[in-house]
Short mmCIF file of C-alpha atoms in Angstrom, two decimals:
data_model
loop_
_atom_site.label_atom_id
_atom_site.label_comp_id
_atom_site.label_asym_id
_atom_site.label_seq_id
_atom_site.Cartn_x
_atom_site.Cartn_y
_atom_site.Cartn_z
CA UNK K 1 -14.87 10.14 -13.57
CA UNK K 2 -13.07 10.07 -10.76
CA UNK K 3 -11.92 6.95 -9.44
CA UNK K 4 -12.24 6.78 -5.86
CA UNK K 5 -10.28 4.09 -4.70
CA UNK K 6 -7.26 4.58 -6.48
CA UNK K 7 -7.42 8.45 -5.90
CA UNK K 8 -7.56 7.66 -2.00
CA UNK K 9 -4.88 5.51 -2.24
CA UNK K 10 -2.40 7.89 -4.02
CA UNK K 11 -4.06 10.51 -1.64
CA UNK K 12 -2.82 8.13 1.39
CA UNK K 13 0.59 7.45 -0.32
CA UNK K 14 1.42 11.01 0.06
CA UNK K 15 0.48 11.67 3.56
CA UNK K 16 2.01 8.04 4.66
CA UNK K 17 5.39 8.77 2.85
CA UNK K 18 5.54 12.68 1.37
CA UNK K 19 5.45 11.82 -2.22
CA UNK K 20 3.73 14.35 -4.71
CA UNK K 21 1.35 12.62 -6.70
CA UNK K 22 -1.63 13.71 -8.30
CA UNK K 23 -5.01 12.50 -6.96
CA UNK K 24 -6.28 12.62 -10.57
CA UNK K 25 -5.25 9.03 -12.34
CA UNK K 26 -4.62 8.72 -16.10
CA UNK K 27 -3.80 5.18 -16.49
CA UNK K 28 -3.39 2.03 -14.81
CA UNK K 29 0.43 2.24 -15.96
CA UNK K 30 0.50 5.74 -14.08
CA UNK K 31 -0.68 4.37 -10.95
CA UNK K 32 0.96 1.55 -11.05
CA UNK K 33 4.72 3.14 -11.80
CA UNK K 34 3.48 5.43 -8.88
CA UNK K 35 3.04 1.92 -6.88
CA UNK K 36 6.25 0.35 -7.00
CA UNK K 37 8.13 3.24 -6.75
CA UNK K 38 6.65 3.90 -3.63
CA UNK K 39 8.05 0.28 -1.97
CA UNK K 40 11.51 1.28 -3.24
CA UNK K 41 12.86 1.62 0.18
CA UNK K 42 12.88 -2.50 -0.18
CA UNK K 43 15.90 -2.09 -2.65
CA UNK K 44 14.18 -4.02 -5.36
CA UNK K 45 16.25 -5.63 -8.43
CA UNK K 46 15.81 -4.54 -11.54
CA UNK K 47 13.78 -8.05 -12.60
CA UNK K 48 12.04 -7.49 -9.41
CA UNK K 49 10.84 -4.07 -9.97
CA UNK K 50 9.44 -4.73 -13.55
CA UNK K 51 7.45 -8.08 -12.04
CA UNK K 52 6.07 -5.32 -8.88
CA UNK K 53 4.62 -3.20 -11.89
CA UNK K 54 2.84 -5.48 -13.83
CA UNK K 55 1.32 -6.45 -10.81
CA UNK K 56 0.53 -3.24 -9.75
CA UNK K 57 -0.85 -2.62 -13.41
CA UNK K 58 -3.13 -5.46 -12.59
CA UNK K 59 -4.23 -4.50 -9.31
CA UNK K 60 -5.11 -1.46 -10.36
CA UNK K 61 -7.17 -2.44 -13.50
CA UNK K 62 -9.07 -4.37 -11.04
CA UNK K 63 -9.60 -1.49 -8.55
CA UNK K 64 -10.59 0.82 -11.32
CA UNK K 65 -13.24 -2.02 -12.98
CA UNK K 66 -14.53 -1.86 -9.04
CA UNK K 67 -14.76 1.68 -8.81
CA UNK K 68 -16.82 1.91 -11.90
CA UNK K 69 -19.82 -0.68 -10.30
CA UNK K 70 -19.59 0.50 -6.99
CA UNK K 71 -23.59 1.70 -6.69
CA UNK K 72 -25.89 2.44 -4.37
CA UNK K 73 -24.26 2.79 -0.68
CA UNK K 74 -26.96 2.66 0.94
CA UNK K 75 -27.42 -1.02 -0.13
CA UNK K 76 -25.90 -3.58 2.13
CA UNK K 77 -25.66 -6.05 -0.16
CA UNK K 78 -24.10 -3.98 -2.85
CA UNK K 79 -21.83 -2.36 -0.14
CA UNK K 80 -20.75 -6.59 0.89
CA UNK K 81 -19.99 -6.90 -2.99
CA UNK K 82 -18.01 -4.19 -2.73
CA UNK K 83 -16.01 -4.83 0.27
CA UNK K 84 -15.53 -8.76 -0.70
CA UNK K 85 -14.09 -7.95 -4.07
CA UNK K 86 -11.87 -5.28 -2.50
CA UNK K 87 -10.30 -7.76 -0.17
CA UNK K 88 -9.77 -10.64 -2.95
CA UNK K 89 -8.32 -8.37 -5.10
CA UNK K 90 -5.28 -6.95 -2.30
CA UNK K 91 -5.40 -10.43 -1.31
CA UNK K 92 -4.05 -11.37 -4.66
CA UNK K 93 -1.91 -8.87 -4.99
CA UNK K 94 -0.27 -9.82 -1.67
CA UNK K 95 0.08 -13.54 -2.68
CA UNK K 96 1.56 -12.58 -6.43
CA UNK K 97 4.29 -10.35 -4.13
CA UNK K 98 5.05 -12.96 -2.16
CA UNK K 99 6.20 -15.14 -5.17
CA UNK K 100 8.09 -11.99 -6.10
CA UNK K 101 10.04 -10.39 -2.74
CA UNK K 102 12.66 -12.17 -0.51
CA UNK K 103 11.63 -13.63 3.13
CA UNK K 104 13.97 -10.27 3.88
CA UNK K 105 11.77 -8.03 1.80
CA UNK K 106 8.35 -9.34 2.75
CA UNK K 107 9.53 -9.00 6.61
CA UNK K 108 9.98 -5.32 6.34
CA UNK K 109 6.90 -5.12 4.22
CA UNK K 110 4.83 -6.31 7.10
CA UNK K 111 6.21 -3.59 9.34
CA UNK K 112 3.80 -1.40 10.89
CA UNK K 113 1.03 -3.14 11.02
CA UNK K 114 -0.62 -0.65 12.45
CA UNK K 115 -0.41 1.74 9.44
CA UNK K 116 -1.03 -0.61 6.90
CA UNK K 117 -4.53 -1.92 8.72
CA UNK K 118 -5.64 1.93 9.09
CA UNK K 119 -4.66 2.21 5.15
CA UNK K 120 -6.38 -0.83 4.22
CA UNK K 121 -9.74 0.37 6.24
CA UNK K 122 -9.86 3.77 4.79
CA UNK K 123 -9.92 2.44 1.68
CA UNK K 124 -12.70 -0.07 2.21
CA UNK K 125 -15.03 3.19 3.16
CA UNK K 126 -14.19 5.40 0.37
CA UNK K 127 -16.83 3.50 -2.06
CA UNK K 128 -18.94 2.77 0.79
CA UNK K 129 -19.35 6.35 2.05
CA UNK K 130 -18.46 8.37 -1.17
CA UNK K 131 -15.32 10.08 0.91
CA UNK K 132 -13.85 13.33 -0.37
CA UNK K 133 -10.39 13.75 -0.69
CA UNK K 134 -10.18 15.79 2.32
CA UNK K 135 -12.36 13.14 4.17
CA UNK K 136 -9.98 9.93 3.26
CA UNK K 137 -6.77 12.19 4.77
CA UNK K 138 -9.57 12.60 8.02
CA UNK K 139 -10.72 9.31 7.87
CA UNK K 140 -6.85 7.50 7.89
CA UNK K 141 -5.82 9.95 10.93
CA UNK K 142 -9.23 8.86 12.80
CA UNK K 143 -8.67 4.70 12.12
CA UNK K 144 -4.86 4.97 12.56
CA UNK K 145 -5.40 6.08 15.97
CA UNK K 146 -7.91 3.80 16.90
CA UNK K 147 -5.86 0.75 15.27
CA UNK K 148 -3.12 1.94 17.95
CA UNK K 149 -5.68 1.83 20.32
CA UNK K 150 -6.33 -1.74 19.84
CA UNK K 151 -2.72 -2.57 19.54
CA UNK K 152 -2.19 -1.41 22.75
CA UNK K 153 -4.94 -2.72 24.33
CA UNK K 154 -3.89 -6.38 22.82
CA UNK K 155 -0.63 -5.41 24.16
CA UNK K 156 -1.72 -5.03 27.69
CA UNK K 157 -4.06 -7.72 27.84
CA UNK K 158 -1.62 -10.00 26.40
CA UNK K 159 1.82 -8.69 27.83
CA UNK K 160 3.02 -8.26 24.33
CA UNK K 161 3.62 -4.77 22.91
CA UNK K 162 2.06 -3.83 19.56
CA UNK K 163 0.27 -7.13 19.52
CA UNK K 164 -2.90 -7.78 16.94
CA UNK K 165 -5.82 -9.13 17.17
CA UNK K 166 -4.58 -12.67 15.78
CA UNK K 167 -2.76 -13.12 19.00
CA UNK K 168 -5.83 -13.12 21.23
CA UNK K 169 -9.05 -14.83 21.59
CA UNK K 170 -11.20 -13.98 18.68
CA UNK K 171 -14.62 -13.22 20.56
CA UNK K 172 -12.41 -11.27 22.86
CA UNK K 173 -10.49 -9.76 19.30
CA UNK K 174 -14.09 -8.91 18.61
CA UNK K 175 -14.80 -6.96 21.68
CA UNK K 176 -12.04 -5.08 22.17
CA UNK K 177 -12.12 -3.74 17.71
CA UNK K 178 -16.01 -2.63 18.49
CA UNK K 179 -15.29 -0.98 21.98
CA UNK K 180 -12.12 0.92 20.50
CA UNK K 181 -13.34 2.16 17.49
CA UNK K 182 -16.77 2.92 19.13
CA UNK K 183 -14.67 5.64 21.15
CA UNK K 184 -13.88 6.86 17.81
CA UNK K 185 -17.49 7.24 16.40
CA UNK K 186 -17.81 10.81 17.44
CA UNK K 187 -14.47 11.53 15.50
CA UNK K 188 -16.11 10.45 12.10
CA UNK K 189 -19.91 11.95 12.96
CA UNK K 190 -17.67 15.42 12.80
CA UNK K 191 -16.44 14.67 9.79
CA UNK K 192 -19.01 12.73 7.82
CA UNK K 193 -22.15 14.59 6.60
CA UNK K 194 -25.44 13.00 8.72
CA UNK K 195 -26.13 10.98 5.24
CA UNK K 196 -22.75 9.38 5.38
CA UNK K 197 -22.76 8.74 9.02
CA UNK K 198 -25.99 6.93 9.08
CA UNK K 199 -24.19 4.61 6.23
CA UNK K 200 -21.41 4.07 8.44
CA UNK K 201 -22.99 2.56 11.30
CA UNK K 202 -25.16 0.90 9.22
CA UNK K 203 -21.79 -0.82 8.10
CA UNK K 204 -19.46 -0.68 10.65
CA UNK K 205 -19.57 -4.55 11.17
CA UNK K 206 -18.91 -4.73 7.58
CA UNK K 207 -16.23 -2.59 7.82
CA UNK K 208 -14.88 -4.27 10.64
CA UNK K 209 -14.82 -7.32 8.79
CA UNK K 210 -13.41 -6.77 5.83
CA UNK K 211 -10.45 -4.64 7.54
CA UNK K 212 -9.48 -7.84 9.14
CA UNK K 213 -9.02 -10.08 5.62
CA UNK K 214 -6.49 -7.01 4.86
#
């Protein structure tokens, strides 16, 4: 069986930095090796680098135990399950890094923002709309651009360039993510089959909010 997640998100490592890797995973050791070698622009210790794998090895038992429930998309509440165990499981991984990296290291990790937010929102969809492999390359291009979009909009609006939406107002946040990425809705419907697209805007708030725990 394929698993999705992780597939997309060796899939995205080699568009986002030009590594050959196989979208076919044999082991939560594999992917994980894969992992930490791709954040060795941080100039990790050796003690560092074997703590980054086992956590990696972790994450990515979790991700493939989620990939094998992921059901029925076109439930909302299985598709919330989804999403909500997605985000808690990153969200664990980013706190067990933390303990891990240097203020130094963890700075440049949260460099471009805008890349990481478009990474972390294609891979919420890929259980939720059953993406091919071609689709999650298509589907990161589409969100990266409109996460620039909002960037730039925050940056206008708040005379700040780059800025996110934790610097503004968050019913104004709110406005400005759906009226960006609405622009972009015609993107994905060219894309997406009609059976996928009618389960993405049947979870774009969803979507929305889980991209934002990321």
């Amino acid at each position: 069986m394929l698993k999705k997640i992780i597939s997309a998100g060796l899939i995205l490592s080699a568009v986002l930095f030009t590594t050959q890797v196989k979208a076919q995973v044999a082991s939560a050791r594999s992917i994980a090796e894969v992992a930490t070698k791709e954040i060795s622009y941080l100039g990790l210790t050796e003690s560092q680098a074997n703590k980054v794998t086992e956590i990696n090895k972790m994450t990515a038992d979790a991700l493939i135990a989620l990939d094998n429930k992921a059901g029925d998309n076109s439930s909302s509440q299985n598709n919330k399950m989804i999403a909500d165990e997605f985000v808690s499981i990153i969200a664990q991984r980013h706190q067990a890094m933390e303990q891990i990296l240097t203020p130094e290291q963890m700075a440049v990790v949260k460099q471009d923002r805008a890349e990481k937010i478009a990474l972390f929102r294609t891979l919420i969809m890929v259980p939720i709309l059953d993406l091919t492999e071609r689709q999650v390359e298509q589907v990161y291009e589409i969100n990266f651009k409109g996460v620039q979009k909002v960037q730039k909009d925050f940056g206008k609006r708040l005379n700040k360039k780059n800025a996110s939406p934790e610097d503004a107002d968050s019913n104004k946040a709110k406005k400005v993510i759906i009226s960006d990425f609405k622009v972009l809705d015609k993107d994905f419907k060219k894309i997406l089959s009609p059976e996928q697209y009618e389960v993405y805007k049947n979870n774009q708030d969803l979507i929305r909010e889980s991209a934002k725990k990321g």
